CSV table of C-alpha atoms in Angstrom, one decimal:
chain,number,residue,atom,x,y,z
A,1,MET,CA,-44.6,-3.0,-128.2
A,2,THR,CA,-45.7,-0.4,-130.7
A,3,GLN,CA,-44.4,3.1,-130.8
A,4,THR,CA,-47.5,4.7,-130.6
A,5,SER,CA,-48.2,2.6,-128.1
A,6,PHE,CA,-45.4,3.0,-126.1
A,7,LEU,CA,-46.4,6.8,-126.7
A,8,GLY,CA,-50.1,6.2,-125.3
A,9,GLU,CA,-48.3,5.0,-121.9
A,10,VAL,CA,-46.3,7.9,-121.2
A,11,LYS,CA,-48.7,10.7,-122.2
A,12,ASP,CA,-51.0,8.5,-120.0
A,13,ALA,CA,-48.2,8.9,-117.2
A,14,VAL,CA,-47.0,12.3,-117.8
A,15,THR,CA,-50.3,14.0,-117.3
A,16,PRO,CA,-50.4,17.7,-116.6
A,17,ARG,CA,-50.7,17.5,-112.5
A,18,ALA,CA,-47.7,15.2,-112.4
A,19,THR,CA,-45.5,17.5,-115.2
A,20,LEU,CA,-46.9,20.7,-112.4
A,21,LEU,CA,-45.4,18.6,-109.6
A,22,VAL,CA,-42.3,18.1,-110.8
A,23,VAL,CA,-41.7,21.6,-112.0
A,24,GLY,CA,-42.7,22.1,-109.0
A,25,VAL,CA,-40.2,20.2,-107.1
A,26,ILE,CA,-37.7,21.4,-109.7
A,27,ALA,CA,-38.5,24.7,-108.0
A,28,LEU,CA,-37.8,24.1,-104.8
A,29,GLN,CA,-34.7,22.1,-105.6
A,30,LEU,CA,-33.4,25.2,-106.9
A,31,LEU,CA,-34.7,27.4,-104.4
A,32,PHE,CA,-33.2,25.6,-101.7
A,33,ILE,CA,-29.3,26.1,-103.4
A,34,ALA,CA,-29.9,30.4,-103.8
A,35,SER,CA,-31.6,30.7,-100.4
A,36,TYR,CA,-29.1,28.6,-98.7
A,37,VAL,CA,-25.9,29.8,-100.4
A,38,GLY,CA,-27.6,33.2,-101.0
A,39,ALA,CA,-27.8,33.4,-97.2
A,40,LEU,CA,-24.6,31.7,-95.9
A,41,HIS,CA,-21.9,32.0,-98.6
A,42,ASP,CA,-20.2,35.1,-97.0
A,43,PRO,CA,-21.5,35.8,-93.8
A,44,LYS,CA,-20.6,39.4,-92.5
A,45,PRO,CA,-21.7,41.7,-89.5
A,46,LYS,CA,-24.0,44.5,-90.1
A,47,ASP,CA,-25.1,47.1,-87.4
A,48,VAL,CA,-24.2,44.5,-84.5
A,49,PRO,CA,-26.2,46.5,-81.3
A,50,PHE,CA,-22.4,46.8,-79.9
A,51,GLY,CA,-22.0,49.3,-76.4
A,52,VAL,CA,-19.4,51.0,-75.6
A,53,VAL,CA,-18.0,52.3,-71.9
A,54,ALA,CA,-15.6,54.7,-70.9
A,55,PRO,CA,-15.3,56.6,-67.6
A,56,ARG,CA,-15.7,60.0,-69.6
A,57,GLN,CA,-18.4,61.0,-72.0
A,58,ALA,CA,-16.3,62.4,-74.3
A,59,ALA,CA,-13.8,59.4,-74.6
A,60,ALA,CA,-17.3,57.1,-75.1
A,61,GLN,CA,-18.2,58.9,-77.5
A,62,GLN,CA,-14.9,59.4,-79.9
A,63,THR,CA,-15.0,55.6,-79.1
A,64,VAL,CA,-18.3,55.3,-80.6
A,65,ALA,CA,-17.4,57.8,-84.0
A,66,ARG,CA,-14.6,55.8,-84.6
A,67,LEU,CA,-16.5,52.3,-84.5
A,68,GLU,CA,-19.0,53.7,-86.2
A,69,GLN,CA,-16.6,54.3,-89.5
A,70,LEU,CA,-15.5,51.2,-89.6
A,71,PRO,CA,-16.2,50.1,-93.4
A,72,GLY,CA,-19.4,48.1,-94.2
A,73,SER,CA,-20.6,49.3,-90.5
A,74,PRO,CA,-20.1,46.1,-89.2
A,75,LEU,CA,-21.4,47.9,-85.5
A,76,ALA,CA,-24.2,50.0,-84.6
A,77,PRO,CA,-22.5,51.0,-81.6
A,78,ARG,CA,-24.1,53.5,-78.7
A,79,THR,CA,-22.8,54.6,-75.4
A,80,VAL,CA,-23.8,52.7,-72.5
A,81,ALA,CA,-23.3,54.5,-68.9
A,82,ASP,CA,-21.2,51.7,-67.1
A,83,GLU,CA,-19.7,47.8,-67.1
A,84,ALA,CA,-22.3,47.0,-64.8
A,85,THR,CA,-25.3,48.5,-67.5
A,86,ALA,CA,-23.2,46.9,-70.5
A,87,ARG,CA,-23.5,43.5,-68.7
A,88,LYS,CA,-27.1,43.4,-67.8
A,89,LYS,CA,-27.8,44.2,-71.5
A,90,ILE,CA,-26.0,41.4,-73.4
A,91,LEU,CA,-27.7,39.3,-71.1
A,92,ASP,CA,-31.1,40.5,-71.5
A,93,ARG,CA,-29.7,39.9,-75.1
A,94,ASP,CA,-30.2,43.9,-75.8
A,95,LEU,CA,-26.8,44.3,-76.8
A,96,ASP,CA,-24.7,41.4,-78.5
A,97,GLY,CA,-21.4,43.1,-77.3
A,98,ALA,CA,-19.8,45.9,-75.4
A,99,LEU,CA,-16.1,47.4,-75.3
A,100,ILE,CA,-14.9,48.7,-71.8
A,101,VAL,CA,-12.4,51.4,-72.4
A,102,HIS,CA,-9.8,51.4,-69.6
A,103,PRO,CA,-7.4,54.8,-70.2
A,104,ASP,CA,-5.6,54.1,-67.4
A,105,ARG,CA,-4.2,51.0,-69.3
A,106,SER,CA,-3.0,49.6,-72.1
A,107,THR,CA,-5.8,47.0,-72.2
A,108,ASP,CA,-9.3,47.4,-73.1
A,109,THR,CA,-12.3,44.5,-72.2
A,110,LEU,CA,-14.4,43.0,-75.0
A,111,LEU,CA,-17.5,41.4,-73.6
A,112,VAL,CA,-19.5,39.1,-75.4
A,113,ALA,CA,-22.1,36.1,-75.5
A,114,GLY,CA,-20.9,33.3,-77.2
A,115,GLY,CA,-24.3,31.5,-76.3
A,116,GLY,CA,-26.1,34.0,-78.8
A,117,GLY,CA,-24.0,32.9,-81.6
A,118,ALA,CA,-20.4,31.5,-81.7
A,119,ALA,CA,-19.1,33.0,-85.2
A,120,LEU,CA,-20.4,36.2,-83.5
A,121,ALA,CA,-18.4,36.6,-80.2
A,122,THR,CA,-15.4,35.2,-82.7
A,123,THR,CA,-15.9,38.4,-85.0
A,124,LEU,CA,-16.6,40.8,-82.8
A,125,GLU,CA,-13.4,39.9,-80.9
A,126,LYS,CA,-11.6,39.8,-84.6
A,127,GLN,CA,-12.8,43.3,-85.4
A,128,LEU,CA,-12.2,44.9,-82.2
A,129,THR,CA,-8.9,43.3,-81.7
A,130,ALA,CA,-8.1,45.3,-85.6
A,131,VAL,CA,-9.5,48.6,-84.1
A,132,GLU,CA,-7.4,48.1,-80.8
A,133,ARG,CA,-4.4,47.4,-82.8
A,134,ALA,CA,-4.5,50.3,-85.0
A,135,GLU,CA,-4.3,52.6,-81.3
A,136,ARG,CA,-1.5,50.8,-80.2
A,137,ARG,CA,-3.5,48.7,-77.6
A,138,SER,CA,-4.4,45.3,-76.6
A,139,LEU,CA,-7.6,43.6,-75.8
A,140,ARG,CA,-9.1,41.1,-73.5
A,141,THR,CA,-12.0,39.7,-74.4
A,142,GLU,CA,-14.9,38.2,-71.3
A,143,ASP,CA,-17.5,35.7,-72.6
A,144,LEU,CA,-20.5,36.6,-70.1
A,145,ALA,CA,-22.6,33.8,-71.4
A,146,PRO,CA,-20.2,31.1,-72.4
A,147,VAL,CA,-21.4,27.7,-74.9
A,148,SER,CA,-21.8,24.7,-72.9
A,149,GLY,CA,-19.2,22.2,-73.4
A,150,GLY,CA,-21.1,20.0,-75.4
A,151,ASP,CA,-22.5,22.7,-77.6
A,152,PHE,CA,-19.9,22.5,-80.5
A,153,ASN,CA,-20.0,26.6,-81.5
A,154,GLY,CA,-23.4,26.8,-79.9
A,155,LEU,CA,-25.2,25.1,-82.8
A,156,SER,CA,-27.2,23.1,-80.9
A,157,SER,CA,-30.4,25.0,-80.0
A,158,PHE,CA,-30.8,25.4,-84.0
A,159,TYR,CA,-30.4,22.0,-84.7
A,160,LEU,CA,-33.1,21.0,-82.3
A,161,VAL,CA,-35.0,23.5,-83.2
A,162,ILE,CA,-35.1,22.4,-86.8
A,163,GLY,CA,-35.9,18.7,-85.4
A,164,TRP,CA,-38.9,20.0,-83.5
A,165,CYS,CA,-39.7,21.8,-87.3
A,166,VAL,CA,-39.3,18.8,-89.3
A,167,GLY,CA,-41.4,16.8,-86.9
A,168,GLY,CA,-44.2,19.0,-87.1
A,169,TYR,CA,-44.5,19.3,-91.1
A,170,LEU,CA,-43.5,15.5,-91.6
A,171,CYS,CA,-46.6,14.5,-89.4
A,172,ALA,CA,-48.6,16.6,-90.9
A,173,SER,CA,-47.9,15.7,-94.8
A,174,ILE,CA,-48.1,12.2,-93.3
A,175,LEU,CA,-51.8,12.5,-92.5
A,176,ALA,CA,-52.3,14.3,-95.9
A,177,ILE,CA,-50.9,11.1,-97.2
A,178,SER,CA,-53.2,8.8,-95.2
A,179,THR,CA,-56.5,9.6,-95.6
A,180,GLY,CA,-56.6,13.1,-98.3
A,181,ALA,CA,-54.9,16.3,-98.3
A,182,ARG,CA,-57.8,18.2,-96.9
A,183,PRO,CA,-60.2,16.6,-94.4
A,184,ALA,CA,-63.5,16.3,-95.3
A,185,ASN,CA,-65.5,17.9,-92.6
A,186,PRO,CA,-64.4,19.8,-89.7
A,187,ARG,CA,-64.6,17.3,-87.3
A,188,ARG,CA,-61.7,15.6,-89.1
A,189,ALA,CA,-60.0,18.3,-89.0
A,190,ALA,CA,-60.1,18.7,-85.6
A,191,ILE,CA,-59.0,14.9,-84.8
A,192,ARG,CA,-55.8,16.0,-87.0
A,193,LEU,CA,-55.3,18.9,-85.0
A,194,ALA,CA,-55.7,17.2,-81.6
A,195,ALA,CA,-53.4,14.4,-83.3
A,196,MET,CA,-51.1,17.0,-84.1
A,197,ALA,CA,-51.1,18.4,-80.7
A,198,LEU,CA,-50.2,14.8,-79.2
A,199,VAL,CA,-47.1,15.0,-81.4
A,200,SER,CA,-45.7,18.5,-80.2
A,201,VAL,CA,-46.2,17.4,-77.0
A,202,VAL,CA,-44.2,14.1,-77.0
A,203,GLY,CA,-41.9,15.7,-80.1
A,204,GLY,CA,-40.7,18.5,-77.4
A,205,LEU,CA,-40.3,16.6,-74.6
A,206,GLY,CA,-38.0,14.1,-76.3
A,207,GLY,CA,-36.0,16.5,-78.0
A,208,ALA,CA,-35.4,18.4,-74.8
A,209,VAL,CA,-34.4,15.3,-72.8
A,210,ILE,CA,-32.1,14.2,-75.3
A,211,VAL,CA,-29.8,17.7,-75.7
A,212,GLY,CA,-30.4,17.8,-71.9
A,213,PRO,CA,-29.9,14.8,-69.5
A,214,VAL,CA,-28.8,12.3,-72.4
A,215,LEU,CA,-26.4,14.5,-74.0
A,216,GLY,CA,-25.6,17.0,-71.9
A,217,ALA,CA,-25.9,19.8,-75.2
A,218,LEU,CA,-27.5,22.2,-73.8
A,219,PRO,CA,-28.3,23.4,-69.7
A,220,GLY,CA,-31.0,25.5,-69.0
A,221,SER,CA,-34.8,24.6,-68.0
A,222,LEU,CA,-35.8,21.2,-69.2
A,223,PHE,CA,-39.7,22.4,-69.1
A,224,GLY,CA,-38.5,25.4,-71.0
A,225,LEU,CA,-37.4,24.0,-73.7
A,226,TRP,CA,-40.3,20.9,-73.2
A,227,GLY,CA,-42.7,23.9,-73.9
A,228,LEU,CA,-40.9,25.6,-76.7
A,229,GLY,CA,-40.8,22.2,-78.2
A,230,THR,CA,-44.2,21.9,-78.3
A,231,LEU,CA,-45.1,25.1,-79.0
A,232,THR,CA,-42.9,24.7,-82.3
A,233,THR,CA,-44.1,21.5,-83.2
A,234,PHE,CA,-47.4,22.4,-83.2
A,235,ALA,CA,-47.1,25.7,-84.9
A,236,VAL,CA,-45.3,24.1,-87.7
A,237,GLY,CA,-47.9,21.4,-87.4
A,238,ALA,CA,-51.1,23.4,-87.8
A,239,ALA,CA,-49.5,25.7,-90.8
A,240,THR,CA,-48.6,22.6,-93.0
A,241,LEU,CA,-52.2,21.7,-92.4
A,242,ALA,CA,-53.8,24.9,-93.3
A,243,LEU,CA,-52.0,25.2,-96.6
A,244,GLN,CA,-52.8,21.7,-96.7
A,245,GLY,CA,-56.8,22.5,-96.3
A,246,ILE,CA,-56.2,25.6,-99.0
A,247,PHE,CA,-54.3,24.2,-101.4
A,248,GLY,CA,-54.1,20.3,-101.2
A,249,ILE,CA,-51.1,17.8,-101.3
A,250,VAL,CA,-49.1,21.3,-103.3
A,251,GLY,CA,-49.7,22.7,-99.4
A,252,ILE,CA,-46.7,20.3,-98.4
A,253,GLY,CA,-44.6,22.0,-100.9
A,254,LEU,CA,-44.9,25.6,-99.5
A,255,ALA,CA,-44.7,24.4,-96.2
A,256,ILE,CA,-41.0,22.9,-97.0
A,257,LEU,CA,-40.7,26.7,-99.1
A,258,LEU,CA,-41.3,28.6,-95.6
A,259,VAL,CA,-40.0,26.4,-92.5
A,260,VAL,CA,-36.9,24.7,-94.9
A,261,ILE,CA,-35.9,27.1,-97.9
A,262,ALA,CA,-36.6,29.9,-95.9
A,263,GLY,CA,-37.0,29.9,-92.7
A,264,ASN,CA,-34.0,27.3,-91.8
A,265,PRO,CA,-31.1,29.7,-93.6
A,266,SER,CA,-32.3,33.0,-91.9
A,267,ALA,CA,-33.1,31.5,-88.6
A,268,GLY,CA,-29.5,33.0,-87.2
A,269,GLY,CA,-28.5,29.4,-86.4
A,270,ALA,CA,-24.5,28.8,-88.4
A,271,PHE,CA,-24.4,32.9,-88.4
A,272,PRO,CA,-26.2,34.9,-85.8
A,273,LEU,CA,-28.6,37.4,-87.7
A,274,PRO,CA,-26.1,40.5,-87.9
A,275,MET,CA,-24.1,38.4,-89.8
A,276,LEU,CA,-26.6,37.3,-92.7
A,277,PRO,CA,-27.6,39.6,-95.7
A,278,PRO,CA,-31.0,42.2,-95.0
A,279,PHE,CA,-33.3,39.7,-96.6
A,280,TRP,CA,-32.7,36.3,-94.6
A,281,LYS,CA,-32.2,39.3,-91.8
A,282,ALA,CA,-35.6,40.4,-92.2
A,283,ILE,CA,-37.9,37.2,-92.5
A,284,GLY,CA,-36.0,35.3,-89.9
A,285,PRO,CA,-37.4,36.2,-87.0
A,286,ALA,CA,-41.2,35.9,-88.5
A,287,LEU,CA,-40.5,32.6,-89.0
A,288,PRO,CA,-40.6,29.8,-87.0
A,289,PRO,CA,-37.0,28.1,-86.9
A,290,GLY,CA,-36.1,31.9,-86.3
A,291,ALA,CA,-38.5,32.2,-83.5
A,292,GLY,CA,-37.2,29.0,-82.4
A,293,THR,CA,-33.5,28.9,-82.6
A,294,TRP,CA,-33.8,32.5,-81.0
A,295,SER,CA,-35.8,31.3,-77.8
A,296,ALA,CA,-34.0,28.1,-77.2
A,297,ARG,CA,-31.0,29.9,-76.5
A,298,SER,CA,-32.3,32.4,-74.6
A,299,ILE,CA,-33.5,28.9,-72.4
A,300,ALA,CA,-30.0,27.7,-72.1
A,301,TYR,CA,-27.6,30.9,-72.2
A,302,PHE,CA,-29.7,34.2,-71.1
A,303,ARG,CA,-32.4,32.6,-68.5
A,304,GLY,CA,-35.2,33.0,-70.7
A,305,ALA,CA,-34.4,37.0,-71.9
A,306,ALA,CA,-36.2,38.6,-74.9
A,307,MET,CA,-38.5,36.2,-75.4
A,308,THR,CA,-41.9,37.5,-75.5
A,309,ALA,CA,-41.2,38.9,-79.4
A,310,PRO,CA,-40.5,35.1,-80.5
A,311,LEU,CA,-43.2,33.4,-78.4
A,312,LEU,CA,-45.7,35.5,-80.2
A,313,VAL,CA,-44.6,34.8,-83.4
A,314,LEU,CA,-44.5,30.9,-82.8
A,315,SER,CA,-48.6,31.4,-81.0
A,316,ALA,CA,-49.5,33.3,-84.1
A,317,TRP,CA,-48.3,30.3,-86.7
A,318,ALA,CA,-50.2,28.4,-84.2
A,319,VAL,CA,-53.4,30.1,-83.8
A,320,ALA,CA,-53.7,30.8,-87.7
A,321,GLY,CA,-52.6,27.2,-88.7
A,322,THR,CA,-55.9,25.6,-86.3
A,323,VAL,CA,-57.7,28.7,-87.2
A,324,ILE,CA,-57.2,28.2,-91.3
A,325,THR,CA,-57.4,24.5,-91.3
A,326,LEU,CA,-60.7,24.4,-88.9
A,327,LEU,CA,-62.4,27.5,-91.5
A,328,ALA,CA,-61.2,25.3,-95.0
A,329,ALA,CA,-62.9,22.1,-94.0
A,330,THR,CA,-65.9,23.8,-91.8
A,331,LEU,CA,-66.3,25.5,-96.4
A,332,ARG,CA,-65.2,22.4,-97.9
A,333,GLY,CA,-67.8,20.5,-95.8
A,334,ARG,CA,-70.2,22.6,-97.5
A,335,ARG,CA,-69.5,22.8,-101.0
A,336,THR,CA,-69.1,19.1,-101.2
A,337,PRO,CA,-73.5,18.6,-100.5
A,338,ALA,CA,-73.7,21.1,-102.8
A,339,VAL,CA,-71.7,19.7,-105.5
A,340,THR,CA,-72.9,16.1,-104.6
A,341,ALA,CA,-76.5,17.3,-105.4
A,342,GLY,CA,-75.5,18.7,-108.8
A,343,VAL,CA,-76.2,22.6,-107.0
A,344,HIS,CA,-73.5,24.8,-107.8
A,345,PRO,CA,-72.3,25.9,-104.3
A,346,LEU,CA,-72.9,29.7,-104.8
A,347,ARG,CA,-76.3,29.1,-105.2
A,348,ARG,CA,-77.3,27.6,-102.3
């Protein structure tokens, strides 16, 4: 083979489209590294919602003032009326912890909820132990929502939701690869959405059964987790179909960017939201992995508390994905006959 013919074959193989796709893959690779390492390499608590209970209001306010002066502002302390209220707020997920001051003893009580994130509960214990030691006092920790014996560090909820998200964008991607990234008309788009819904129901049930009855990793309602899994999988799948409907095969890469690169490290899985840097802390609740992880932990350990906002987030992704998928297919269906007839679509 001559050098000229070899270069010609290389030129034919390395098309501008292929070059752009390779560049896109490299960009996703680097963004993956930057996002995961940026979010998780140095977790520190910041403005953790925290309650303080003391028999006298003055003592409570003094403790709050002392906690507000901790270096780096790890806590956002506030006074709470009494211990019962503090316990309720923690179980309602309004607070991540609370300090119960006992002036008549040398030991105070720290209330935490390991089910909301074991790493955060451990960090709070270390922080408050140091504070109490400086006051020549000791600390007793009580976990109001401990993780189950089969849920190491409370990570099972996160891995469960990640599995559902993977199922959503993989199913949508397979539909694109097998039959074309953009559905030719609304009927075909509706068929893809129906297939996505069926996969979501089956995958949601399968995940709930595996982490519940099979492995005993998560307590809580099987039907609650099933419903969450169905919604999470469909939300991600519909969003992926919508991106494919607009951008073609590139939409798969955009879905990976949103769900995997941005969504996973900001989900509050390995480290809860108060321990993440500001950017990831801000975007996490608005993306499916974050909304799903919060909801799964609520179902497992908090009797479904504080789930309205994350369920609305997932529903918004599902509805927007469905509407955009159908709309993109409708517009594409209208353009195709015009292009086939040699008429510019804008002049129809």
